[in-house]
Structure formats: structure tokens, C-alpha cells
Coordinates of C-alpha atoms in Angstrom, one line a residue:
Chain C
M1 CA 9.8 -28.3 7.4
L2 CA 8.2 -25.2 5.8
R3 CA 5.9 -25.9 3.0
C4 CA 5.6 -23.3 0.2
N5 CA 2.6 -22.6 -1.9
P6 CA 3.6 -22.7 -5.6
L7 CA 2.0 -19.4 -6.1
Y8 CA 1.7 -16.0 -4.5
I9 CA -0.2 -13.7 -6.8
Q10 CA 0.8 -10.1 -6.7
T11 CA -0.5 -9.1 -10.1
N12 CA -3.9 -10.3 -11.4
D13 CA -5.4 -8.7 -14.4
R14 CA -8.9 -9.4 -13.0
A15 CA -8.3 -7.3 -10.0
Y16 CA -9.2 -3.6 -10.1
L17 CA -7.9 -0.1 -10.5
H18 CA -10.3 2.3 -8.8
R19 CA -10.7 6.1 -8.6
T20 CA -13.7 7.6 -6.8
N21 CA -13.8 10.5 -9.3
H22 CA -13.3 8.6 -12.6
F23 CA -15.3 6.0 -14.5
N24 CA -18.3 7.0 -12.3
G25 CA -16.4 5.5 -9.4
V26 CA -16.8 2.0 -10.9
P27 CA -13.6 -0.1 -10.5
Q28 CA -12.0 -1.1 -13.8
R29 CA -10.2 -4.4 -14.4
L30 CA -6.4 -4.0 -14.4
G31 CA -6.1 -6.0 -17.6
D32 CA -8.5 -3.7 -19.4
I33 CA -6.6 -0.6 -18.4
K34 CA -3.2 -2.2 -19.3
N35 CA -4.4 -3.3 -22.7
D36 CA -6.1 0.0 -23.5
I37 CA -3.1 2.1 -22.5
Q38 CA -0.9 -0.1 -24.7
G39 CA -3.3 0.1 -27.6
H40 CA -3.9 3.8 -27.4
V41 CA -0.2 4.6 -27.0
A42 CA 0.6 2.4 -29.9
E43 CA -2.0 4.2 -32.0
L44 CA -0.6 7.6 -31.1
L45 CA 3.0 6.6 -31.7
S46 CA 2.3 5.1 -35.1
K47 CA 0.4 8.2 -36.0
S48 CA 3.5 10.2 -35.1
V49 CA 5.7 7.8 -37.1
N50 CA 3.3 8.1 -40.1
V51 CA 3.4 11.9 -40.2
G52 CA 7.2 11.9 -39.9
G53 CA 7.3 12.9 -36.3
L54 CA 10.2 10.5 -35.6
D55 CA 12.1 11.0 -38.9
R56 CA 15.0 12.5 -37.1
S57 CA 15.3 9.4 -34.9
V58 CA 14.4 6.4 -37.1
N59 CA 15.5 5.6 -40.7
T60 CA 13.0 4.3 -43.3
E61 CA 13.8 0.7 -42.6
D62 CA 13.4 1.0 -38.8
K63 CA 10.2 2.9 -39.4
E64 CA 8.7 -0.1 -41.2
K65 CA 9.7 -2.4 -38.4
L66 CA 8.5 0.0 -35.7
L67 CA 5.1 0.4 -37.4
E68 CA 4.8 -3.4 -37.7
G69 CA 5.7 -3.8 -34.1
L70 CA 3.3 -1.2 -32.9
K71 CA 0.4 -2.7 -34.9
G72 CA 0.9 -6.1 -33.3
W73 CA 1.8 -4.8 -29.8
G74 CA -1.1 -2.4 -29.6
V75 CA -3.5 -4.7 -31.6
L76 CA -4.2 -1.9 -34.1
D77 CA -6.4 -2.2 -37.1
K78 CA -5.1 -1.9 -40.7
D79 CA -5.3 1.9 -40.4
Y80 CA -3.2 1.8 -37.2
R81 CA -6.2 2.6 -35.0
Y82 CA -7.0 0.9 -31.7
R83 CA -10.6 -0.1 -32.1
A84 CA -12.8 -2.9 -30.6
S85 CA -12.4 -6.0 -32.7
N86 CA -12.1 -9.8 -32.3
E87 CA -8.4 -9.2 -32.2
T88 CA -8.4 -6.7 -29.4
T89 CA -10.8 -9.0 -27.5
K90 CA -8.2 -11.8 -27.6
H91 CA -6.1 -9.4 -25.6
R92 CA -8.4 -7.6 -23.2
G93 CA -11.1 -10.3 -22.9
F94 CA -14.7 -10.6 -24.0
S95 CA -17.8 -8.7 -23.4
V96 CA -19.6 -12.1 -23.6
F97 CA -17.3 -15.0 -23.1
P98 CA -17.4 -17.9 -25.6
G99 CA -19.4 -20.9 -24.4
G100 CA -20.6 -24.3 -25.7
G101 CA -23.7 -25.6 -27.4
L102 CA -26.4 -23.0 -27.6
M103 CA -24.9 -20.8 -25.0
P104 CA -24.8 -17.1 -25.9
N105 CA -22.5 -16.1 -28.8
E106 CA -19.3 -14.5 -27.8
K107 CA -19.0 -10.7 -28.1
P108 CA -16.0 -8.5 -28.3
S109 CA -15.3 -6.0 -25.4
K110 CA -14.9 -2.3 -26.0
P111 CA -11.7 -0.3 -25.2
L112 CA -12.0 2.5 -22.6
P113 CA -11.3 6.0 -23.6
I114 CA -7.7 7.1 -23.3
S115 CA -8.6 10.6 -22.0
E116 CA -10.4 9.1 -18.9
I117 CA -7.6 6.7 -18.3
L118 CA -5.0 9.5 -18.4
D119 CA -7.1 11.8 -16.2
S120 CA -7.6 9.0 -13.6
G121 CA -3.9 8.5 -12.9
M122 CA -4.4 4.7 -13.0
W123 CA -1.4 4.4 -15.3
G124 CA 0.7 5.3 -12.2
D125 CA -0.5 2.3 -10.3
I126 CA 0.6 0.1 -13.2
Y127 CA 4.1 1.4 -13.6
S128 CA 4.8 2.2 -10.0
N129 CA 3.6 -1.2 -8.7
H130 CA 2.5 -3.9 -11.2
M131 CA 5.5 -3.4 -13.6
T132 CA 8.1 -3.4 -10.9
Y133 CA 10.5 -6.2 -10.2
G134 CA 8.7 -7.2 -7.0
H135 CA 5.6 -8.2 -9.0
Q136 CA 6.9 -11.4 -10.6
P137 CA 4.4 -13.7 -12.2
T138 CA 5.7 -16.7 -10.2
M139 CA 6.2 -16.0 -6.5
F140 CA 6.1 -18.3 -3.5
Q141 CA 4.8 -18.0 0.1
P142 CA 4.8 -20.4 3.0
V143 CA 1.6 -22.2 3.5
G144 CA -0.2 -20.0 6.1
G145 CA 1.6 -16.8 5.2
M146 CA 4.9 -15.2 5.7
G147 CA 4.6 -15.3 9.5
K148 CA 5.2 -19.0 9.3
I149 CA 8.9 -18.3 8.7
G150 CA 9.2 -16.7 12.2
D151 CA 7.1 -19.6 13.6
A152 CA 9.4 -22.1 12.1
F153 CA 12.5 -20.4 13.6
T154 CA 10.7 -20.4 17.0
R155 CA 9.9 -24.1 16.7
E156 CA 13.5 -25.0 15.8
C157 CA 15.2 -22.7 18.4
R158 CA 12.6 -22.9 21.1
D159 CA 15.1 -24.0 23.8
M160 CA 17.3 -21.0 23.1
I161 CA 14.6 -18.4 23.3
E162 CA 13.5 -16.5 26.5
F163 CA 10.3 -14.7 25.9
N164 CA 9.2 -11.4 27.4
A165 CA 12.8 -10.4 28.1
K166 CA 12.9 -6.6 27.9
V167 CA 16.6 -5.6 27.5
T168 CA 17.6 -2.6 29.6
K169 CA 21.4 -2.6 29.1
I170 CA 24.0 -4.0 26.8
H171 CA 27.6 -3.7 28.1
Q172 CA 30.7 -5.1 26.4
D173 CA 34.2 -5.4 27.7
D174 CA 37.4 -7.1 26.5
T175 CA 36.2 -10.6 27.1
G176 CA 32.5 -10.6 26.5
V177 CA 29.1 -8.9 26.6
T178 CA 26.7 -8.6 29.5
V179 CA 23.0 -8.0 28.8
D180 CA 20.6 -6.8 31.5
Y181 CA 16.9 -7.5 31.1
V182 CA 13.7 -7.6 33.0
D183 CA 10.4 -9.5 32.6
S184 CA 8.3 -7.3 30.3
N185 CA 5.2 -8.4 32.2
S186 CA 6.6 -7.0 35.5
P187 CA 9.2 -4.4 34.4
D188 CA 9.7 -3.3 38.0
G189 CA 10.8 -6.8 39.0
A190 CA 14.4 -8.0 39.5
T191 CA 16.9 -7.3 36.8
K192 CA 18.4 -10.5 35.3
T193 CA 21.7 -10.8 33.6
I194 CA 23.1 -12.9 30.8
R195 CA 26.7 -13.0 29.6
A196 CA 28.3 -14.4 26.4
D197 CA 31.4 -14.0 24.3
W198 CA 29.6 -12.2 21.6
C199 CA 26.2 -10.4 21.1
V200 CA 24.2 -10.4 17.9
C201 CA 21.6 -7.8 18.5
N202 CA 18.5 -7.5 16.3
I203 CA 16.6 -4.9 18.5
H204 CA 14.9 -2.2 16.3
L205 CA 16.9 1.0 16.2
T206 CA 13.9 2.9 17.6
V207 CA 14.3 0.9 20.8
L208 CA 18.0 0.4 20.7
T209 CA 18.7 4.2 20.6
Q210 CA 16.9 4.4 24.0
L211 CA 19.0 1.7 25.6
D212 CA 22.3 1.9 27.6
I213 CA 24.7 0.3 25.1
N214 CA 28.5 0.9 24.9
V215 CA 29.4 0.9 21.3
S216 CA 31.6 3.3 19.3
K217 CA 30.5 6.8 18.5
P218 CA 30.2 6.1 14.8
M219 CA 27.9 3.2 15.4
K220 CA 25.8 5.3 17.9
Q221 CA 25.5 8.0 15.3
A222 CA 24.4 5.4 12.7
M223 CA 21.8 4.0 15.1
A224 CA 20.3 7.5 15.6
A225 CA 20.3 8.3 11.8
V226 CA 17.6 5.8 10.8
P227 CA 14.0 7.0 11.3
Y228 CA 11.2 4.4 11.0
D229 CA 8.5 4.6 8.5
T230 CA 4.8 4.4 9.2
S231 CA 2.3 1.8 7.7
Y232 CA -1.1 0.3 8.4
K233 CA -2.9 -2.9 7.5
V234 CA -6.5 -4.0 8.1
G235 CA -7.6 -7.6 7.7
L236 CA -11.2 -8.4 7.0
E237 CA -12.9 -11.8 7.2
F238 CA -16.1 -12.3 5.1
N239 CA -18.6 -15.1 5.2
R240 CA -17.9 -16.1 1.6
R241 CA -15.2 -15.5 -1.0
F242 CA -17.4 -13.2 -3.1
W243 CA -14.3 -11.7 -4.9
E244 CA -13.9 -15.2 -6.4
E245 CA -17.5 -16.3 -6.7
D246 CA -19.0 -13.1 -8.0
E247 CA -16.1 -11.3 -9.6
W248 CA -13.6 -14.0 -10.7
I249 CA -10.7 -12.5 -8.9
Y250 CA -8.2 -15.1 -7.7
G251 CA -5.3 -13.4 -5.9
G252 CA -3.7 -10.1 -6.8
L253 CA -4.1 -6.5 -5.8
T254 CA -6.6 -3.7 -6.3
Y255 CA -5.4 -0.1 -6.0
T256 CA -7.7 2.8 -5.2
N257 CA -7.3 6.5 -4.3
M258 CA -9.5 6.0 -1.2
P259 CA -7.7 5.9 2.2
I260 CA -7.6 2.1 2.2
T261 CA -5.2 2.4 -0.8
Q262 CA -5.2 -1.3 -1.6
I263 CA -7.2 -4.5 -1.3
A264 CA -5.2 -7.7 -1.6
Y265 CA -6.9 -11.0 -2.4
P266 CA -5.7 -14.2 -0.8
S267 CA -3.6 -16.6 -2.8
E268 CA -4.6 -19.5 -0.5
N269 CA -7.7 -21.6 -0.2
M270 CA -9.1 -20.6 -3.6
F271 CA -12.5 -22.1 -4.5
K272 CA -13.0 -23.1 -0.9
D273 CA -16.5 -22.8 0.7
G274 CA -16.8 -20.7 3.8
S275 CA -15.1 -17.6 4.9
G276 CA -12.1 -15.9 3.4
V277 CA -9.8 -13.1 4.5
L278 CA -8.9 -10.0 2.5
L279 CA -6.2 -7.4 3.2
G280 CA -8.7 -4.5 3.3
A281 CA -6.3 -1.6 3.7
Y282 CA -2.6 -1.1 3.4
G283 CA -0.7 2.2 2.9
F284 CA 1.9 4.7 3.9
G285 CA 2.3 8.5 4.2
A286 CA -0.1 11.0 5.9
T287 CA -3.0 8.5 5.6
S288 CA -1.0 6.1 7.6
Y289 CA -0.4 8.6 10.4
K290 CA -4.1 9.2 10.5
F291 CA -4.8 5.5 10.7
N292 CA -2.2 5.2 13.6
T293 CA -4.4 7.6 15.7
L294 CA -7.6 5.5 15.3
T295 CA -8.8 2.8 17.7
P296 CA -8.6 -0.8 16.3
Q297 CA -12.4 -0.8 15.8
E298 CA -12.3 2.6 14.0
R299 CA -9.7 1.2 11.5
I300 CA -12.0 -1.7 10.6
N301 CA -14.9 0.8 10.3
V302 CA -12.8 2.8 7.8
A303 CA -11.9 -0.2 5.8
L304 CA -15.5 -1.3 5.6
A305 CA -16.9 2.2 4.8
Y306 CA -14.6 2.8 1.9
G307 CA -14.1 -0.8 0.7
K308 CA -17.8 -1.3 -0.1
Y309 CA -17.4 1.1 -3.0
I310 CA -15.2 -1.5 -4.6
H311 CA -17.0 -4.6 -3.4
P312 CA -20.6 -3.8 -2.5
Q313 CA -20.9 -7.3 -0.9
Y314 CA -18.9 -5.9 2.2
P315 CA -21.9 -4.9 4.4
K316 CA -23.8 -8.2 3.9
E317 CA -20.8 -10.6 4.2
F318 CA -18.6 -9.0 6.9
R319 CA -17.7 -11.3 9.7
A320 CA -14.7 -10.0 11.6
G321 CA -11.7 -7.7 11.3
T322 CA -8.3 -6.9 12.8
S323 CA -5.7 -4.2 12.2
V324 CA -2.0 -3.3 12.7
V325 CA -0.3 0.1 12.7
W326 CA 3.4 -0.5 13.2
H327 CA 4.0 2.7 15.2
R328 CA 1.8 1.3 17.9
I329 CA 3.6 -2.1 18.2
P330 CA 5.4 -1.7 21.5
W331 CA 8.6 -3.6 20.5
T332 CA 9.1 -2.0 17.0
L333 CA 7.9 1.6 17.4
G334 CA 7.7 1.9 13.6
C335 CA 7.5 -0.2 10.4
Y336 CA 11.0 -0.3 9.0
G337 CA 14.2 1.8 8.8
I338 CA 14.2 4.6 6.3
W339 CA 17.5 5.0 4.5
S340 CA 18.5 7.7 2.0
E341 CA 21.4 7.7 -0.3
S342 CA 23.3 10.1 1.9
S343 CA 22.5 8.3 5.1
R344 CA 23.7 5.0 3.6
E345 CA 26.9 6.7 2.4
Q346 CA 27.5 8.2 5.8
H347 CA 26.3 5.5 8.3
Y348 CA 25.4 2.1 6.8
D349 CA 28.8 0.5 7.0
N350 CA 29.3 1.8 10.6
L351 CA 25.9 0.3 11.6
C352 CA 26.7 -3.1 10.1
S353 CA 30.4 -3.4 11.2
I354 CA 31.2 -5.6 14.2
D355 CA 31.9 -3.2 17.1
N356 CA 34.4 -5.2 19.2
R357 CA 32.0 -7.9 20.5
I358 CA 28.6 -6.6 19.3
V359 CA 27.1 -6.8 15.8
L360 CA 23.6 -5.5 14.8
T361 CA 21.2 -7.4 12.5
G362 CA 17.7 -6.9 11.1
E363 CA 16.0 -5.4 8.0
H364 CA 17.6 -2.1 9.2
C365 CA 21.0 -3.6 8.5
S366 CA 20.2 -4.5 4.9
H367 CA 19.6 -3.0 1.5
I368 CA 16.1 -4.6 1.5
P369 CA 14.3 -2.5 4.1
A370 CA 11.0 -3.8 5.6
W371 CA 11.4 -7.3 4.2
Q372 CA 12.2 -10.6 6.0
E373 CA 14.6 -11.3 3.2
G374 CA 16.7 -8.3 4.3
A375 CA 16.6 -9.3 8.0
I376 CA 17.6 -12.9 7.2
L377 CA 20.4 -11.9 4.8
S378 CA 21.8 -9.5 7.4
G379 CA 21.8 -12.3 9.9
I380 CA 23.6 -14.7 7.6
D381 CA 26.2 -12.1 6.8
A382 CA 26.7 -11.1 10.4
A383 CA 27.2 -14.7 11.5
K384 CA 29.8 -15.3 8.7
R385 CA 31.8 -12.2 9.7
L386 CA 31.5 -13.0 13.4
H387 CA 32.6 -16.6 12.8
K388 CA 35.7 -15.4 10.9
K389 CA 36.6 -12.9 13.6
A390 CA 36.1 -15.4 16.5
K391 CA 38.3 -17.9 14.6
M392 CA 41.1 -15.3 14.2
L393 CA 41.0 -14.6 17.9
G394 CA 41.3 -18.3 18.5
Chain Y
M1 CA -25.0 -24.7 -8.1
N2 CA -27.2 -23.1 -5.4
T3 CA -25.0 -20.0 -5.3
I4 CA -25.3 -19.6 -9.1
I5 CA -29.1 -19.8 -8.9
M6 CA -29.1 -17.4 -6.0
K7 CA -26.9 -14.9 -7.9
I8 CA -29.1 -14.9 -10.9
T9 CA -32.1 -14.3 -8.7
I10 CA -30.3 -11.3 -7.2
M11 CA -29.5 -9.9 -10.6
K12 CA -33.1 -10.2 -11.7
S13 CA -34.4 -8.5 -8.6
M14 CA -32.1 -5.4 -9.2
T15 CA -33.8 -2.1 -9.5
P16 CA -33.6 -0.3 -12.9
K17 CA -31.6 2.4 -11.1
M18 CA -28.4 0.9 -12.3
L19 CA -29.6 0.7 -15.9
M20 CA -30.4 4.4 -15.8
I21 CA -27.0 5.3 -14.6
M22 CA -25.4 3.2 -17.3
L23 CA -27.6 4.7 -20.0
L24 CA -26.8 8.2 -18.8
S25 CA -23.1 7.6 -18.7
S26 CA -23.2 6.2 -22.2
S27 CA -25.2 9.0 -23.7
A28 CA -22.9 11.6 -22.1
L29 CA -20.2 10.4 -24.5
L30 CA -22.3 10.4 -27.6
G31 CA -22.5 13.3 -30.0
C32 CA -18.8 13.6 -30.7
S33 CA -17.6 13.7 -34.2
Q34 CA -17.5 10.3 -35.8
K35 CA -14.6 11.3 -38.0
A36 CA -11.1 10.3 -37.0
G37 CA -8.8 12.8 -38.6
D38 CA -5.2 13.6 -37.9
V39 CA -6.2 16.6 -36.0
E40 CA -8.0 14.8 -33.2
T41 CA -6.8 15.4 -29.7
I42 CA -6.3 12.8 -27.0
A43 CA -9.4 14.1 -25.3
S44 CA -11.6 13.5 -28.3
K45 CA -9.9 10.3 -29.3
H46 CA -12.6 8.0 -28.0
D47 CA -15.2 9.4 -30.4
A48 CA -15.2 6.3 -32.5
E49 CA -15.9 4.1 -29.5
Q50 CA -19.5 5.4 -29.6
T51 CA -20.6 4.1 -26.2
V52 CA -18.5 3.4 -23.1
D53 CA -20.0 1.2 -20.4
Y54 CA -18.0 1.6 -17.2
Q55 CA -19.6 -1.5 -15.7
A56 CA -18.8 -3.6 -18.8
S57 CA -16.0 -5.7 -17.2
R58 CA -18.2 -7.0 -14.4
N59 CA -21.7 -6.9 -15.8
T60 CA -23.8 -9.9 -16.8
G61 CA -22.4 -9.9 -20.3
S62 CA -18.8 -10.6 -19.3
W63 CA -19.8 -12.8 -16.4
G64 CA -23.0 -14.5 -17.2
A65 CA -22.5 -16.2 -20.6
V66 CA -22.0 -19.6 -19.2
Y67 CA -24.8 -19.2 -16.6
M68 CA -27.3 -17.4 -18.8
S69 CA -29.3 -18.3 -21.8
R70 CA -29.3 -16.2 -25.0
D71 CA -32.7 -14.9 -24.1
E72 CA -31.6 -13.8 -20.7
L73 CA -28.6 -12.1 -22.1
K74 CA -30.8 -10.1 -24.5
A75 CA -32.1 -8.2 -21.5
Q76 CA -30.2 -5.0 -20.7
P77 CA -27.0 -6.1 -18.9
I78 CA -26.7 -5.3 -15.3
N79 CA -23.8 -5.3 -12.8
V80 CA -23.2 -8.7 -11.2
V81 CA -22.2 -7.1 -8.0
D82 CA -25.3 -5.4 -6.7
D83 CA -24.1 -1.8 -6.1
S84 CA -27.7 -0.4 -6.4
S85 CA -27.8 -0.5 -2.6
L86 CA -24.8 1.8 -2.2
P87 CA -25.4 5.4 -1.5
N88 CA -23.8 7.9 -3.7
M89 CA -20.4 8.6 -2.1
E90 CA -21.2 12.3 -1.5
N91 CA -24.4 11.4 0.3
D92 CA -22.9 8.6 2.5
P93 CA -22.9 10.0 6.0
I94 CA -20.2 7.5 7.1
I95 CA -17.9 8.5 4.2
S96 CA -18.5 12.2 5.1
E97 CA -17.4 11.5 8.6
W98 CA -14.2 9.7 7.5
E99 CA -13.4 12.2 4.7
A100 CA -13.2 14.9 7.4
K101 CA -10.4 12.8 8.9
F102 CA -8.7 11.7 5.7
E103 CA -9.2 15.0 3.8
G104 CA -9.7 13.4 0.3
S105 CA -6.0 12.7 -0.3
N106 CA -2.9 11.1 1.1
A107 CA -1.8 14.4 2.7
F108 CA -2.2 16.7 5.6
I109 CA -4.5 19.4 4.3
T110 CA -5.8 21.3 7.3
T111 CA -4.0 24.1 9.1
D112 CA -5.9 23.4 12.3
G113 CA -3.3 22.6 15.0
K114 CA -5.6 20.4 17.0
K115 CA -6.6 18.3 14.0
L116 CA -3.0 18.0 12.9
Y117 CA -2.0 16.8 16.4
H118 CA -4.7 14.2 16.5
D119 CA -3.9 13.1 12.9
S120 CA -0.2 12.7 13.3
C121 CA 1.5 13.1 16.7
A122 CA -1.2 11.2 18.6
G123 CA -0.3 8.1 16.6
C124 CA 2.7 7.6 19.0
H125 CA 2.5 10.3 21.7
M126 CA -1.2 9.5 22.2
H127 CA -4.3 11.8 22.1
K128 CA -3.7 13.4 25.5
G129 CA 0.0 13.7 24.9
E130 CA 0.7 11.2 27.7
G131 CA 3.3 9.2 25.6
A132 CA 3.6 5.5 25.7
Y133 CA 5.8 2.8 27.3
G134 CA 6.8 -0.5 25.7
A135 CA 10.2 -2.0 24.8
G136 CA 11.2 1.6 24.4
Y137 CA 9.0 4.6 25.0
Y138 CA 7.3 7.5 23.3
P139 CA 8.0 10.6 25.4
P140 CA 5.0 12.6 26.7
L141 CA 4.2 15.8 24.9
A142 CA 1.9 17.1 27.6
N143 CA 3.3 18.5 30.8
N144 CA 6.8 18.3 29.4
S145 CA 9.1 21.2 30.1
K146 CA 11.0 20.7 26.9
M147 CA 7.9 21.8 25.0
Q148 CA 8.5 25.3 26.4
S149 CA 10.8 25.9 23.5
K150 CA 8.9 26.1 20.3
Y151 CA 12.1 25.9 18.3
Y152 CA 12.9 22.5 19.9
I153 CA 9.5 21.2 18.6
I154 CA 9.9 22.8 15.2
N155 CA 13.4 21.4 14.8
I156 CA 12.2 17.9 15.5
L157 CA 9.3 18.2 13.1
I158 CA 11.6 19.4 10.3
N159 CA 14.5 17.0 11.0
G160 CA 13.0 14.0 12.8
F161 CA 14.6 12.7 15.9
R162 CA 16.3 9.2 16.0
G163 CA 13.4 6.8 15.2
M164 CA 10.9 9.6 14.6
P165 CA 10.5 10.4 10.9
S166 CA 10.8 14.0 9.7
F167 CA 7.6 15.8 8.7
H168 CA 9.6 18.1 6.4
M169 CA 7.8 16.9 3.2
M170 CA 4.4 16.3 4.8
M171 CA 3.6 19.6 6.5
N172 CA 4.2 23.2 5.3
D173 CA 5.3 26.1 7.5
A174 CA 1.8 27.1 8.6
Q175 CA 0.9 23.5 9.5
M176 CA 4.0 23.0 11.5
A177 CA 3.4 26.3 13.3
A178 CA -0.2 25.3 14.1
V179 CA 0.6 21.9 15.5
T180 CA 3.5 23.3 17.5
Q181 CA 1.2 25.9 18.9
Y182 CA -1.2 23.2 20.0
V183 CA 1.6 21.3 21.8
V184 CA 3.0 24.5 23.4
S185 CA -0.4 26.0 24.6
D186 CA -3.0 23.3 24.7
L187 CA -0.9 20.4 26.0
N188 CA 1.5 22.4 28.2
G189 CA -0.2 25.8 29.0
Y190 CA 2.7 27.9 27.7
T191 CA 1.8 31.3 26.2
D192 CA 4.4 31.6 23.5
T193 CA 3.0 32.4 20.0
V194 CA 4.2 30.2 17.1
T195 CA 4.2 31.5 13.6
A196 CA 4.9 30.2 10.1
E197 CA 7.9 32.6 10.0
D198 CA 9.4 30.7 13.0
V199 CA 9.2 27.5 11.0
A200 CA 10.6 29.2 7.8
K201 CA 13.7 30.3 9.8
L202 CA 14.6 26.7 10.6
R203 CA 13.5 25.0 7.4
H204 CA 16.2 24.0 5.0
A205 CA 16.4 22.0 1.7
N206 CA 17.6 18.6 3.0
P207 CA 16.7 17.4 6.4
P208 CA 19.6 15.2 7.6
G209 CA 18.9 12.2 9.7
Y210 CA 21.1 13.4 12.5
D211 CA 20.6 13.1 16.2
P212 CA 20.5 16.5 17.8
S213 CA 21.4 15.0 21.2
E214 CA 24.9 14.0 20.0

């Protein structure tokens, strides 16, 4: 059985948006920026409506409704201005939070200037990431992380798995498929062979294109048409969960223009004493190629050097780190298959079709690149099709 | 409870440096017109905000109300995370070192072939160009007779090759020429000269994901 946490938090308004060259390099709470963009844009739009800027597009009746909506949505004052008030504070949070007894009186917070928000480019982090379909408010993850799904398969199928088997050749004929392999720990040792009626092959295309495999020319062309993207991650363990204790951040993501690109806060073990683990860096593109070339220790050094400008607690609380760059994983040689519209059009069906007795599976055979979901759905679909074909052949 | 007391102690022991920075950042935004008219621009729109405290969302005000008395809160608010110990980013020698590597943006900026090689190719083909061997392999780029043809290298940079992604969008002609030159001369000892024009000749609008070996 695989237990799921009720929550995996992708978007948390208490997490930060950060730009080294804006807001004096001070990270800003995602919720503040989101609310302030909404308020400022509502103010500008209502101004445009009020001076007749939209008269060609909205009639008088719609105009009234639009203004009413903008006033409520942007939390504007009676003059349609976005200004600090008790009302705006209900949305973006307090400068001094309300307490009990003779605790300090609550105080409204102040909006940030729209000019600086626009200059910073933080808006892009919101609409490119936080507002996308993948950032649902309710998400689930297995207890212990997504890797537990693979662990569960291993546990259930243990008897069927042969570890450290490096495939060197896949050969099909009219009656079955023969696979040659060697022990990856002694690749010069004896070649072993296994034969079956069918072969479901989930070897990454980066590796598969280097193997001796007899499939049709269209499938071979498809296999060679999928380059693999680059990505890096750094995990950092700290002596205490300062992001929770000091900064009230429970889960979610911080985005920055520094090479670490993101910090992700754990959705597990909240409020626990003792150490906690952050995702201290995660990105793509040229920065990822640069990360690929570093030693594991250097990658941790980079994550610490930059990350401290978001969380100054880093140097004092750091305990241990680890990293992964997918292009350096010997059995993947890359992170995931990159498809374009034209390569899908030309090659996708050929890649996924059953080629006599061989069928390919994996995230590269799905419309959900990089995700386990894509890999598993491709496996389910391949099994269904293979079952049907085997039944037909009797 | 102990951690709370400890935190408050930390806050109180902070230097006034932070306060100075906050006051400066606030005063820099003063002096704008207080009148909000229809002619205001986006850039001047914050005039009515009067002061902007960039530390506001994590300073003692937002954070400390339930931990601090009214009197304590009357003191100038300070940042709950003690960033007074941080060097200014421009003066941080560790950052300067890594900025030389990361070039201040998610892009290849340099046109130095050696740097480009060690920032991109070396991720797979390794720093000495020796390649790597696992379930599959990364071919060596050093002492490899295929590297005699600069156009072979440029073609792969532009179009990618099987699992290797294209650098079409990430490197311009001069950068591709420089990194090709490094592979041709420094890693293989060939004397051919590689120019941006050589790259321009092969560059095209849409790199297809085709396999040149087919």
C-alpha cells in the first residue's frame, strides 16, 4: 500500500518572489505581489473605463457592472484607487497581525509600487508558474516523496526484476524477442540472454538509439528524433526548519532570477523539530548546462552561496547537501524527451506503435513529458494494446 | 518557547545597519507629487503610498505581534531574518566567482570558446573531452578524428544529434564558432580556422530533430 499525504503544496502566498536587482534584493511575499498586481491593474482599468477608453467595447450597462467588479476584485477605494486600507489588508495581510488581550493593535499593510513590480518581471513567475493548471491548490504526494511510487513497484515486482542488467542487443523474429545483456558491474563479463514472446521496452531513447535493435525504419527515425532536455536539482538539509519557524512558510515555491532559480519548501513534517530538507535549486536552460559541468560539491556550494540572499539562515544552519544533473545519470543521459509540434506530427505515432513484437513505453511515449504520470499511462496503454494483439494471434 | 525567546534576543541584538538601509530606501521614494491626477504615469503611480518598506512582509511588525508587547513594537521594526550579516551581493567574493560562471542570466553570454566548452559540452563529454560510458555512452570529443570537420561539429550544434539537444536557440554564430574552434584545435590539434560565417552558412530557421546518420 502506498500512503498519500493529503497535501502537496505548490503555491503558497507566504513563499517569495525574488530579484537581485529589485526591491533592494529583498524577497517579496508572493501573496503581496499577486494582490498588488490585481489592485493596481484594477485601478488602471477602471480609470480607462471612467475616461471612456473602453466605450467602443462595453455599453453603459456593462460599464457599471465592470466598474463594480473591478472595485471589488482590486479592492479599490470609493474613487477607484488601490490604496492601503483595512479592506486591502483583508486581502494582502497585515503589517501587524491582530492579537488578543493587550497584544499590539493590528495595522494595515501597504501596497508595493506597480512600477517596481512591473520592472522586476515577477509578474511572469505568477502567470508562467503559479497560475498554471499544474499548480492546483489541492495536490497529493506519496508519504516520503514521488520516489516511493517506484519503490512500491520494486517491492511488488521484486521477483521479476534483474538489477544491473545492461542491455546490449534487442532482436525480434517471427516467434519472439531475444535480449542480450551484461552485468553492468562487469560489462566485459559473459553476455546473458533472455527470450520472451513480446518485449515492452522502457529504455530511454538516449540509450536505445545506441543499441542494436531491429525495429522498422519509421520507429528508428522516431527514436532518433527526440532530444533530451537538461535539468538540475540541489537538495539541502538544515539543522532546523527556519523557513517555517522564522518566516512562516509552510510548503510552496520561491522563484528568483539567481542561478538557483527556485527554492521548494517541503510539504512533509511541518512543525517538526530537528532538521528539514529544501529543494535549494532547480532549473533548466543554459544555467542547467553550467550546473551539469560542476562537481557535486560545487553544485551545493552554488546553492548555498546564492540561497543565503533569500534565507540568511543558510550559513548557520546548513547540515548536508546532494545534487542531481540528469545529463550525468548513466542510465538516462538526459532529463526527459523534448517533443515539438512537428516532431509529434511526424514521429509520435511511429514511436508508440507496436513494432511486430516490440513496444516502447516511458515518459517519452506520452503527452506528459518528464512526469511519472506520462510514463505510467504509456505503460497502461501499451499493455492494453499488446494484450489485444496477443489475443488476436491466439 | 525557547526558540521564540532566542529569536527575540537575536532581533534585539541586530545592528542599526538594517534600519539605515530601510530608512534610505523609504526616503528615496519621498518627494513625489502627492496629487493623483488623471495624467499620472505608471512610474509615478506609487506617489500616494508615501513610504515603501521592502522588508515589511517579514519584519517584526508582520511577524512579531503575537510575540511582542506594544512597547516592543514601538521600536523601529527590524527584519526577523537577520540579513545584516550578509555582504552586499556585489562585494561577496563567492558570488563574484560564481557570477563569472553563470554570467548573470540564464544564457550563454561569453564568446570565449574555452569557457563555452566548459559551460556546456563538458556536462556530458567531460572537461578533457574524454567522453563517458554508462548504459549508453557520450562519445569523446578529444582525439576524435570526426572533429577534423568543423562543419560536422557545427551541424550537430545547430541541429542536435539523437538524444543531444540542439544549441540553435542558446548560442549565436560567434559562440558556436568559438566552441567549435576549441574542440577542433585545443582538444584535437587540428589547424582549421572556424568563423561565424561558417556557422551562418549552416544555420536555418527551424532545426529539425532528424538523425544525420540515417
